[in-house]
PDB file of C-alpha atoms in Angstrom:
ATOM      1  CA  UNK A   1     -77.452 -37.093  77.642  1.00  0.00           C
ATOM      2  CA  UNK A   2     -78.807 -39.495  80.250  1.00  0.00           C
ATOM      3  CA  UNK A   3     -82.002 -39.912  78.236  1.00  0.00           C
ATOM      4  CA  UNK A   4     -80.034 -40.655  75.064  1.00  0.00           C
ATOM      5  CA  UNK A   5     -77.893 -43.227  76.861  1.00  0.00           C
ATOM      6  CA  UNK A   6     -80.980 -44.838  78.372  1.00  0.00           C
ATOM      7  CA  UNK A   7     -82.653 -44.979  74.951  1.00  0.00           C
ATOM      8  CA  UNK A   8     -79.610 -46.531  73.308  1.00  0.00           C
ATOM      9  CA  UNK A   9     -79.303 -49.087  76.109  1.00  0.00           C
ATOM     10  CA  UNK A  10     -82.993 -49.965  75.849  1.00  0.00           C
ATOM     11  CA  UNK A  11     -82.739 -50.494  72.098  1.00  0.00           C
ATOM     12  CA  UNK A  12     -79.602 -52.607  72.499  1.00  0.00           C
ATOM     13  CA  UNK A  13     -81.307 -54.785  75.118  1.00  0.00           C
ATOM     14  CA  UNK A  14     -84.323 -55.196  72.868  1.00  0.00           C
ATOM     15  CA  UNK A  15     -82.137 -56.264  69.979  1.00  0.00           C
ATOM     16  CA  UNK A  16     -80.286 -58.836  72.119  1.00  0.00           C
ATOM     17  CA  UNK A  17     -83.599 -60.259  73.281  1.00  0.00           C
ATOM     18  CA  UNK A  18     -84.858 -60.500  69.705  1.00  0.00           C
ATOM     19  CA  UNK A  19     -81.646 -62.174  68.579  1.00  0.00           C
ATOM     20  CA  UNK A  20     -81.941 -64.723  71.375  1.00  0.00           C
ATOM     21  CA  UNK A  21     -85.540 -65.427  70.369  1.00  0.00           C
ATOM     22  CA  UNK A  22     -85.202 -65.559  66.591  1.00  0.00           C
ATOM     23  CA  UNK A  23     -81.551 -66.382  65.982  1.00  0.00           C
ATOM     24  CA  UNK A  24     -78.638 -64.174  64.889  1.00  0.00           C
ATOM     25  CA  UNK A  25     -79.247 -64.729  61.174  1.00  0.00           C
ATOM     26  CA  UNK A  26     -82.722 -63.217  61.113  1.00  0.00           C
ATOM     27  CA  UNK A  27     -83.319 -59.671  59.925  1.00  0.00           C
ATOM     28  CA  UNK A  28     -84.668 -57.111  62.411  1.00  0.00           C
ATOM     29  CA  UNK A  29     -86.688 -55.390  59.683  1.00  0.00           C
ATOM     30  CA  UNK A  30     -88.284 -58.651  58.574  1.00  0.00           C
ATOM     31  CA  UNK A  31     -89.203 -59.583  62.143  1.00  0.00           C
ATOM     32  CA  UNK A  32     -90.781 -56.214  62.862  1.00  0.00           C
ATOM     33  CA  UNK A  33     -92.685 -56.226  59.559  1.00  0.00           C
ATOM     34  CA  UNK A  34     -94.001 -59.724  60.205  1.00  0.00           C
ATOM     35  CA  UNK A  35     -95.197 -58.722  63.673  1.00  0.00           C
ATOM     36  CA  UNK A  36     -96.840 -55.654  62.166  1.00  0.00           C
ATOM     37  CA  UNK A  37     -98.527 -57.725  59.475  1.00  0.00           C
ATOM     38  CA  UNK A  38     -99.927 -60.156  62.038  1.00  0.00           C
ATOM     39  CA  UNK A  39    -101.139 -57.324  64.290  1.00  0.00           C
ATOM     40  CA  UNK A  40    -102.792 -55.521  61.356  1.00  0.00           C
ATOM     41  CA  UNK A  41    -104.561 -58.738  60.357  1.00  0.00           C
ATOM     42  CA  UNK A  42    -105.795 -59.276  63.917  1.00  0.00           C
ATOM     43  CA  UNK A  43    -107.022 -55.687  64.168  1.00  0.00           C
ATOM     44  CA  UNK A  44    -108.860 -55.909  60.854  1.00  0.00           C
ATOM     45  CA  UNK A  45    -110.433 -59.191  61.936  1.00  0.00           C
ATOM     46  CA  UNK A  46    -111.659 -57.675  65.208  1.00  0.00           C
ATOM     47  CA  UNK A  47    -113.120 -54.612  63.463  1.00  0.00           C
ATOM     48  CA  UNK A  48    -114.841 -56.611  60.735  1.00  0.00           C
ATOM     49  CA  UNK A  49    -116.145 -59.259  63.157  1.00  0.00           C
ATOM     50  CA  UNK A  50    -117.617 -56.502  65.326  1.00  0.00           C
ATOM     51  CA  UNK A  51    -119.546 -55.071  62.380  1.00  0.00           C
ATOM     52  CA  UNK A  52    -120.655 -58.497  61.189  1.00  0.00           C
ATOM     53  CA  UNK A  53    -122.066 -59.301  64.640  1.00  0.00           C
ATOM     54  CA  UNK A  54    -124.036 -56.058  64.721  1.00  0.00           C
ATOM     55  CA  UNK A  55    -125.164 -56.634  61.133  1.00  0.00           C
ATOM     56  CA  UNK A  56    -126.646 -60.031  61.996  1.00  0.00           C
ATOM     57  CA  UNK A  57    -129.123 -58.347  64.330  1.00  0.00           C
ATOM     58  CA  UNK A  58    -130.114 -55.846  61.649  1.00  0.00           C
ATOM     59  CA  UNK A  59    -130.581 -58.626  59.089  1.00  0.00           C
ATOM     60  CA  UNK A  60    -132.823 -60.589  61.453  1.00  0.00           C
ATOM     61  CA  UNK A  61    -134.893 -57.480  62.148  1.00  0.00           C
ATOM     62  CA  UNK A  62    -135.427 -56.987  58.414  1.00  0.00           C
ATOM     63  CA  UNK A  63    -136.378 -60.634  57.920  1.00  0.00           C
ATOM     64  CA  UNK A  64    -138.851 -60.563  60.818  1.00  0.00           C
ATOM     65  CA  UNK A  65    -140.432 -57.370  59.579  1.00  0.00           C
ATOM     66  CA  UNK A  66    -140.642 -58.775  56.040  1.00  0.00           C
ATOM     67  CA  UNK A  67    -142.386 -61.945  57.217  1.00  0.00           C
ATOM     68  CA  UNK A  68    -145.035 -60.016  59.117  1.00  0.00           C
ATOM     69  CA  UNK A  69    -145.598 -57.589  56.223  1.00  0.00           C
ATOM     70  CA  UNK A  70    -145.972 -60.403  53.692  1.00  0.00           C
ATOM     71  CA  UNK A  71    -148.316 -62.264  56.018  1.00  0.00           C
ATOM     72  CA  UNK A  72    -150.765 -59.378  55.928  1.00  0.00           C
ATOM     73  CA  UNK A  73    -151.471 -59.887  52.233  1.00  0.00           C
ATOM     74  CA  UNK A  74    -150.867 -63.638  51.916  1.00  0.00           C
ATOM     75  CA  UNK A  75    -153.329 -66.520  51.816  1.00  0.00           C
ATOM     76  CA  UNK A  76    -154.271 -67.882  55.274  1.00  0.00           C
ATOM     77  CA  UNK A  77    -151.998 -70.946  55.092  1.00  0.00           C
ATOM     78  CA  UNK A  78    -149.069 -68.928  53.759  1.00  0.00           C
ATOM     79  CA  UNK A  79    -149.686 -66.169  56.286  1.00  0.00           C
ATOM     80  CA  UNK A  80    -149.609 -68.699  59.142  1.00  0.00           C
ATOM     81  CA  UNK A  81    -146.315 -70.117  57.847  1.00  0.00           C
ATOM     82  CA  UNK A  82    -144.826 -66.645  57.573  1.00  0.00           C
ATOM     83  CA  UNK A  83    -145.853 -65.752  61.120  1.00  0.00           C
ATOM     84  CA  UNK A  84    -144.390 -69.021  62.404  1.00  0.00           C
ATOM     85  CA  UNK A  85    -141.152 -68.235  60.573  1.00  0.00           C
ATOM     86  CA  UNK A  86    -141.104 -64.751  62.088  1.00  0.00           C
ATOM     87  CA  UNK A  87    -141.548 -66.187  65.570  1.00  0.00           C
ATOM     88  CA  UNK A  88    -138.612 -68.534  65.009  1.00  0.00           C
ATOM     89  CA  UNK A  89    -136.488 -65.632  63.835  1.00  0.00           C
ATOM     90  CA  UNK A  90    -137.513 -63.631  66.893  1.00  0.00           C
ATOM     91  CA  UNK A  91    -136.229 -66.420  69.131  1.00  0.00           C
ATOM     92  CA  UNK A  92    -132.967 -66.466  67.205  1.00  0.00           C
ATOM     93  CA  UNK A  93    -132.696 -62.697  67.511  1.00  0.00           C
ATOM     94  CA  UNK A  94    -133.307 -62.838  71.267  1.00  0.00           C
ATOM     95  CA  UNK A  95    -130.506 -65.377  71.667  1.00  0.00           C
ATOM     96  CA  UNK A  96    -128.182 -63.282  69.533  1.00  0.00           C
ATOM     97  CA  UNK A  97    -129.050 -60.102  71.417  1.00  0.00           C
ATOM     98  CA  UNK A  98    -128.220 -61.866  74.675  1.00  0.00           C
ATOM     99  CA  UNK A  99    -124.760 -62.976  73.536  1.00  0.00           C
ATOM    100  CA  UNK A 100    -123.952 -59.878  71.466  1.00  0.00           C
ATOM    101  CA  UNK A 101    -122.525 -57.769  74.342  1.00  0.00           C
ATOM    102  CA  UNK A 102    -120.085 -60.550  75.215  1.00  0.00           C
ATOM    103  CA  UNK A 103    -118.972 -60.873  71.601  1.00  0.00           C
ATOM    104  CA  UNK A 104    -118.534 -57.127  71.224  1.00  0.00           C
ATOM    105  CA  UNK A 105    -116.511 -57.016  74.446  1.00  0.00           C
ATOM    106  CA  UNK A 106    -114.265 -59.776  73.124  1.00  0.00           C
ATOM    107  CA  UNK A 107    -113.737 -57.908  69.850  1.00  0.00           C
ATOM    108  CA  UNK A 108    -112.918 -54.733  71.768  1.00  0.00           C
ATOM    109  CA  UNK A 109    -110.247 -56.567  73.764  1.00  0.00           C
ATOM    110  CA  UNK A 110    -108.825 -58.062  70.568  1.00  0.00           C
ATOM    111  CA  UNK A 111    -108.814 -54.625  68.960  1.00  0.00           C
ATOM    112  CA  UNK A 112    -106.987 -53.017  71.889  1.00  0.00           C
ATOM    113  CA  UNK A 113    -104.366 -55.767  72.005  1.00  0.00           C
ATOM    114  CA  UNK A 114    -103.756 -55.564  68.245  1.00  0.00           C
ATOM    115  CA  UNK A 115    -103.428 -51.774  68.404  1.00  0.00           C
ATOM    116  CA  UNK A 116    -100.754 -52.089  71.088  1.00  0.00           C
ATOM    117  CA  UNK A 117     -98.856 -54.612  68.980  1.00  0.00           C
ATOM    118  CA  UNK A 118     -99.056 -52.321  65.962  1.00  0.00           C
ATOM    119  CA  UNK A 119     -97.668 -49.421  67.964  1.00  0.00           C
ATOM    120  CA  UNK A 120     -94.879 -51.594  69.362  1.00  0.00           C
ATOM    121  CA  UNK A 121     -93.897 -52.897  65.914  1.00  0.00           C
ATOM    122  CA  UNK A 122     -93.907 -49.401  64.461  1.00  0.00           C
ATOM    123  CA  UNK A 123     -91.791 -48.104  67.356  1.00  0.00           C
ATOM    124  CA  UNK A 124     -89.310 -50.874  66.649  1.00  0.00           C
ATOM    125  CA  UNK A 125     -89.177 -49.933  62.976  1.00  0.00           C
ATOM    126  CA  UNK A 126     -88.551 -46.296  63.881  1.00  0.00           C
ATOM    127  CA  UNK A 127     -85.762 -47.386  66.202  1.00  0.00           C
ATOM    128  CA  UNK A 128     -84.222 -49.466  63.435  1.00  0.00           C
ATOM    129  CA  UNK A 129     -84.371 -46.544  61.021  1.00  0.00           C
ATOM    130  CA  UNK A 130     -82.784 -44.198  63.546  1.00  0.00           C
ATOM    131  CA  UNK A 131     -80.155 -46.563  64.961  1.00  0.00           C
ATOM    132  CA  UNK A 132     -79.586 -49.361  62.406  1.00  0.00           C
ATOM    133  CA  UNK A 133     -76.203 -50.325  63.862  1.00  0.00           C
ATOM    134  CA  UNK A 134     -77.855 -51.490  67.064  1.00  0.00           C
ATOM    135  CA  UNK A 135     -79.893 -54.000  65.071  1.00  0.00           C
ATOM    136  CA  UNK A 136     -77.113 -55.410  62.934  1.00  0.00           C
ATOM    137  CA  UNK A 137     -79.128 -55.214  59.738  1.00  0.00           C
ATOM    138  CA  UNK A 138     -81.228 -52.705  57.825  1.00  0.00           C
ATOM    139  CA  UNK A 139     -79.016 -50.466  55.716  1.00  0.00           C
ATOM    140  CA  UNK A 140     -75.924 -52.561  56.404  1.00  0.00           C
ATOM    141  CA  UNK A 141     -77.533 -55.271  54.267  1.00  0.00           C
ATOM    142  CA  UNK A 142     -78.411 -52.695  51.623  1.00  0.00           C
ATOM    143  CA  UNK A 143     -74.858 -51.434  51.356  1.00  0.00           C
ATOM    144  CA  UNK A 144     -73.613 -54.993  51.015  1.00  0.00           C
ATOM    145  CA  UNK A 145     -76.275 -55.867  48.448  1.00  0.00           C
ATOM    146  CA  UNK A 146     -77.353 -58.784  50.618  1.00  0.00           C
ATOM    147  CA  UNK A 147     -80.895 -59.021  49.280  1.00  0.00           C
ATOM    148  CA  UNK A 148     -83.510 -59.275  52.065  1.00  0.00           C
ATOM    149  CA  UNK A 149     -82.938 -55.749  53.353  1.00  0.00           C
ATOM    150  CA  UNK A 150     -81.986 -54.048  50.092  1.00  0.00           C
ATOM    151  CA  UNK A 151     -85.098 -51.843  50.281  1.00  0.00           C
ATOM    152  CA  UNK A 152     -85.263 -51.578  54.085  1.00  0.00           C
ATOM    153  CA  UNK A 153     -85.795 -47.809  54.113  1.00  0.00           C
ATOM    154  CA  UNK A 154     -88.748 -48.048  51.720  1.00  0.00           C
ATOM    155  CA  UNK A 155     -90.252 -50.961  53.638  1.00  0.00           C
ATOM    156  CA  UNK A 156     -90.077 -49.049  56.908  1.00  0.00           C
ATOM    157  CA  UNK A 157     -91.571 -45.914  55.366  1.00  0.00           C
ATOM    158  CA  UNK A 158     -94.418 -47.971  53.911  1.00  0.00           C
ATOM    159  CA  UNK A 159     -95.048 -49.683  57.243  1.00  0.00           C
ATOM    160  CA  UNK A 160     -95.361 -46.350  59.039  1.00  0.00           C
ATOM    161  CA  UNK A 161     -97.903 -44.815  56.643  1.00  0.00           C
ATOM    162  CA  UNK A 162    -100.913 -45.643  58.851  1.00  0.00           C
ATOM    163  CA  UNK A 163    -101.248 -45.615  62.608  1.00  0.00           C
ATOM    164  CA  UNK A 164    -103.423 -48.133  64.464  1.00  0.00           C
ATOM    165  CA  UNK A 165    -106.500 -45.885  64.451  1.00  0.00           C
ATOM    166  CA  UNK A 166    -106.283 -45.334  60.681  1.00  0.00           C
ATOM    167  CA  UNK A 167    -105.890 -49.078  60.078  1.00  0.00           C
ATOM    168  CA  UNK A 168    -108.964 -49.790  62.206  1.00  0.00           C
ATOM    169  CA  UNK A 169    -110.942 -47.186  60.250  1.00  0.00           C
ATOM    170  CA  UNK A 170    -109.906 -48.742  56.927  1.00  0.00           C
ATOM    171  CA  UNK A 171    -111.088 -52.168  58.101  1.00  0.00           C
ATOM    172  CA  UNK A 172    -114.407 -50.733  59.293  1.00  0.00           C
ATOM    173  CA  UNK A 173    -114.999 -48.904  56.016  1.00  0.00           C
ATOM    174  CA  UNK A 174    -114.253 -51.994  53.966  1.00  0.00           C
ATOM    175  CA  UNK A 175    -116.465 -54.253  56.089  1.00  0.00           C
ATOM    176  CA  UNK A 176    -119.298 -51.715  56.105  1.00  0.00           C
ATOM    177  CA  UNK A 177    -119.170 -51.322  52.324  1.00  0.00           C
ATOM    178  CA  UNK A 178    -119.150 -55.069  51.752  1.00  0.00           C
ATOM    179  CA  UNK A 179    -122.015 -55.628  54.177  1.00  0.00           C
ATOM    180  CA  UNK A 180    -124.169 -52.870  52.729  1.00  0.00           C
ATOM    181  CA  UNK A 181    -123.876 -53.376  48.986  1.00  0.00           C
ATOM    182  CA  UNK A 182    -121.204 -55.933  48.259  1.00  0.00           C
ATOM    183  CA  UNK A 183    -118.754 -53.413  46.804  1.00  0.00           C
ATOM    184  CA  UNK A 184    -115.305 -52.956  48.298  1.00  0.00           C
ATOM    185  CA  UNK A 185    -114.516 -49.565  49.798  1.00  0.00           C
ATOM    186  CA  UNK A 186    -110.845 -49.854  48.920  1.00  0.00           C
ATOM    187  CA  UNK A 187    -108.860 -51.696  46.239  1.00  0.00           C
ATOM    188  CA  UNK A 188    -107.269 -54.870  47.563  1.00  0.00           C
ATOM    189  CA  UNK A 189    -103.719 -55.632  46.476  1.00  0.00           C
ATOM    190  CA  UNK A 190    -100.996 -57.815  47.911  1.00  0.00           C
ATOM    191  CA  UNK A 191    -100.657 -58.030  51.704  1.00  0.00           C
ATOM    192  CA  UNK A 192     -98.036 -56.312  53.812  1.00  0.00           C
ATOM    193  CA  UNK A 193     -94.883 -58.401  53.606  1.00  0.00           C
ATOM    194  CA  UNK A 194     -91.135 -57.953  53.852  1.00  0.00           C
ATOM    195  CA  UNK A 195     -90.839 -59.376  50.335  1.00  0.00           C
ATOM    196  CA  UNK A 196     -93.887 -57.931  48.574  1.00  0.00           C
ATOM    197  CA  UNK A 197     -95.658 -54.672  47.988  1.00  0.00           C
ATOM    198  CA  UNK A 198     -98.741 -53.488  49.775  1.00  0.00           C
ATOM    199  CA  UNK A 199     -99.187 -51.708  53.067  1.00  0.00           C
ATOM    200  CA  UNK A 200    -101.112 -51.926  56.303  1.00  0.00           C
ATOM    201  CA  UNK A 201    -104.179 -50.299  54.743  1.00  0.00           C
ATOM    202  CA  UNK A 202    -104.251 -52.858  51.957  1.00  0.00           C
ATOM    203  CA  UNK A 203    -103.874 -55.725  54.412  1.00  0.00           C
ATOM    204  CA  UNK A 204    -106.672 -54.415  56.642  1.00  0.00           C
ATOM    205  CA  UNK A 205    -109.031 -54.057  53.669  1.00  0.00           C
ATOM    206  CA  UNK A 206    -108.145 -57.513  52.403  1.00  0.00           C
ATOM    207  CA  UNK A 207    -108.796 -59.207  55.748  1.00  0.00           C
ATOM    208  CA  UNK A 208    -112.093 -57.346  56.260  1.00  0.00           C
ATOM    209  CA  UNK A 209    -113.282 -58.207  52.761  1.00  0.00           C
ATOM    210  CA  UNK A 210    -112.473 -61.893  53.166  1.00  0.00           C
ATOM    211  CA  UNK A 211    -114.218 -62.091  56.533  1.00  0.00           C
ATOM    212  CA  UNK A 212    -117.388 -60.441  55.216  1.00  0.00           C
ATOM    213  CA  UNK A 213    -117.420 -62.679  52.154  1.00  0.00           C
ATOM    214  CA  UNK A 214    -117.136 -65.742  54.384  1.00  0.00           C
ATOM    215  CA  UNK A 215    -120.017 -64.458  56.523  1.00  0.00           C
ATOM    216  CA  UNK A 216    -122.139 -63.873  53.427  1.00  0.00           C
ATOM    217  CA  UNK A 217    -121.560 -67.427  52.203  1.00  0.00           C
ATOM    218  CA  UNK A 218    -122.654 -68.834  55.559  1.00  0.00           C
ATOM    219  CA  UNK A 219    -125.877 -66.802  55.416  1.00  0.00           C
ATOM    220  CA  UNK A 220    -126.732 -68.009  51.914  1.00  0.00           C
TER     221      UNK A 220
END
């Protein structure tokens, strides 16, 4: 009984804080979904950026190796140019290798922070689904036919399909597939939104794909 009372009080306090921050007319479901969408995007960015950083080293290694191999069978002038190019790439690789641990550490911190935000947003959505009266919205809007929350139950169910670890894995798979052969690992549809279809997995794949495509354009 004490635990139930404490939980109800905690939820009520959270809702009052959210109302003070966002205004009484906002929808609790919309706010939680928007926070989840932003956190999913940040997590996908961190995962994809981590892979892209590691991939840059691998690409430089391939280019260096290719220059030296081609130099073995090239004309003297061409061979000298290829070796000079390889030496320049080696310097670039050394610089990248020096800064890579710092970049990977940054991405890890971003990933951890985004995962915590995802868990918090999903906890809030579960609380809303279990105690909608404390949030002044959700199914109350649906019963009144008020529009924004008319499909609140479906939106919440969709938002809880993937946990933070699964979302991170989706982003990694998508980025890895795009980096390796240019083909998407997952179909990309509309992003997670209170008003549109799509889910966290779709959003993660979409962000990872866009980031890899941007990286590819910069390399070309």
